[in-house]
Amino acid sequence: MARYQIAVMPGDGIGPDVIHEGVRALRAACDRFPSIDLELETLPAGAGEYLLNGKPLPDSTVERARAADAVLLGAMGLPEVRWPDGTEMAPQVELRFKLDLYAGIRPVKWFPGVPPVLAGKKPKDVDLVVVRESTEGLFASLGAGVVLRNEVAVDQQVITRIGTERVCRAAFEWARRRSAQRGKPGHVTCVDKANIFRSMAFFRQVFNEVAENYPDIGRGYEYVDACAMKLVRQPERFDVLVAENMFGDILSDLAPALAGGLGIAPSADIGDDAAVFQPTHGTAPDIAGRGIANPLATILSAAMMCDWLGDRRQDPDLSAAGRLILGAVESGLAAGSLLGPDLGGERTTSQIGDEVVRLLEAGVADQGIGSKQSASQ
Ligand code: ATP
């Protein structure tokens, strides 16, 4: 019996709704394997928690998250709950610093059945991963920017050798893994603004140094502005992209739009000792409380969690549970039974969750258990 302690942080806005469905899917998949013993603990964090107890990320929550095998997170922050300096609460970003989650992995893949987003563009060309550095860059200034005399505002960009080396290594490792699973050569694109900023030229220099250790993986370079255009026009030319925090943040909202939008975009924030899995989207205040948030991004994040943890603990059953979730989502989307309003359908959050659980219980994706495709692709 393999025991897994999963910390669950629903958070704010649509977070609790999508987490509810993510947890149901996770349980339904893991219940298929008697060897898996899943212990879930719900932890408080978010703007709502700040309103209740004065801290968006309580110390006890960080400690419990640190002790857990992995964290499944909804979304955090509310536009109306701000610090005195006007910035929003972002405990999910603070958590990345506290747990040293330096690699934000955002797979973007089109699933058959998802309506095309761009007119005239075949979405099946989209199959890439954005790897976002998640502990430095401009976000290193979180809570530390200054406004001088009400005239000048300064946030500083921080790029370190160690931070760049480790995120670039993560990108090349991810490319190698994808290459083995897809049977195609791997490639990593360094996205920067090395023509203008010294910090970015340094990022590219370190990228090149790391790339020397991966002669089997191709490499390329894009300036972030041109990259944004090429992602829209020719997404098929990209495999893995690696970028500093802010550029990665922007590209990892842009790229999912090519494959159906934020409602089906999962993500993982991974460090050496911990990992948090959460949808790429935020708290979506415009649709919060309406029961129409798409939970698939969270459900797919739960699949990534099974894949990562299964790999880490050498547990083929947990990896297979991840593939079952992925398979259920794939078959439901192909059959048109998982389309919420964001994908042109009418299914509510709970109806989508019900259908994923039904598909998992019916075993529709069981034939995928033996497939090599992981739930993190
Ligand atoms: P953050 O800054 O935390 O990323 P945000 O407010 O910029 O948050 P999101 O909360 O991600 O952005 O929302 C962006 C848009 O995408 C909104 O119009 C929102 O309704 C939509 N959206 C986000 N998540 C979902 C979802 N799960 N289902 C449907 N629509 C969503």
CSV table of C-alpha atoms and ligand atoms in Angstrom, one decimal, residues 14 18 76 88 92 249 253 262-264 280-287 292-295 297 342, ligand 1:
chain,number,residue,atom,x,y,z
A,14,ILE,CA,-13.8,29.9,-8.7
A,18,VAL,CA,-12.9,23.7,-9.6
A,76,MET,CA,-6.1,32.8,-5.0
A,88,GLU,CA,-3.5,42.1,-4.8
A,92,GLN,CA,0.2,31.3,-4.5
A,249,ASP,CA,3.7,34.3,-17.1
A,253,ASP,CA,-1.7,32.6,-20.7
A,262,LEU,CA,-7.5,28.9,-19.7
A,263,GLY,CA,-10.4,26.5,-18.7
A,264,ILE,CA,-8.4,23.5,-19.9
A,280,THR,CA,-3.1,28.1,-15.1
A,281,HIS,CA,-6.0,30.4,-14.6
A,282,GLY,CA,-6.7,32.7,-11.7
A,283,THR,CA,-9.8,33.3,-9.6
A,284,ALA,CA,-11.9,34.5,-12.5
A,285,PRO,CA,-14.0,37.0,-10.4
A,286,ASP,CA,-16.2,37.7,-13.5
A,287,ILE,CA,-17.7,34.2,-13.4
A,292,ILE,CA,-19.9,27.8,-15.0
A,293,ALA,CA,-16.1,27.7,-14.3
A,294,ASN,CA,-14.5,24.9,-16.3
A,295,PRO,CA,-12.9,22.5,-13.9
A,297,ALA,CA,-7.7,22.6,-16.0
A,342,ASP,CA,-16.0,28.7,-22.3
B,1,ATP,P1,-4.6,36.0,-12.5
B,1,ATP,O1,-4.0,37.3,-12.5
B,1,ATP,O2,-4.6,35.3,-11.1
B,1,ATP,O3,-4.0,35.1,-13.5
B,1,ATP,P2,-6.9,37.0,-13.9
B,1,ATP,O4,-8.0,37.7,-13.2
B,1,ATP,O5,-5.9,37.8,-14.7
B,1,ATP,O6,-6.1,36.1,-12.8
B,1,ATP,P3,-8.2,34.7,-14.7
B,1,ATP,O7,-8.8,34.6,-13.4
B,1,ATP,O8,-7.3,33.6,-15.1
B,1,ATP,O9,-7.4,36.0,-14.9
B,1,ATP,O10,-9.3,34.9,-15.8
B,1,ATP,C1,-9.1,35.4,-17.1
B,1,ATP,C2,-10.3,35.2,-18.0
B,1,ATP,O11,-10.4,33.8,-18.2
B,1,ATP,C3,-11.6,35.6,-17.3
B,1,ATP,O12,-12.5,36.2,-18.3
B,1,ATP,C4,-12.2,34.4,-16.8
B,1,ATP,O13,-13.6,34.3,-16.7
B,1,ATP,C5,-11.7,33.3,-17.8
B,1,ATP,N1,-11.5,32.0,-17.1
B,1,ATP,C6,-10.4,31.8,-16.2
B,1,ATP,N2,-10.5,30.5,-15.7
B,1,ATP,C7,-11.7,30.0,-16.3
B,1,ATP,C8,-12.3,28.7,-16.1
B,1,ATP,N3,-11.8,27.8,-15.3
B,1,ATP,N4,-13.5,28.5,-16.8
B,1,ATP,C9,-14.0,29.5,-17.6
B,1,ATP,N5,-13.4,30.7,-17.8
B,1,ATP,C10,-12.3,31.0,-17.1
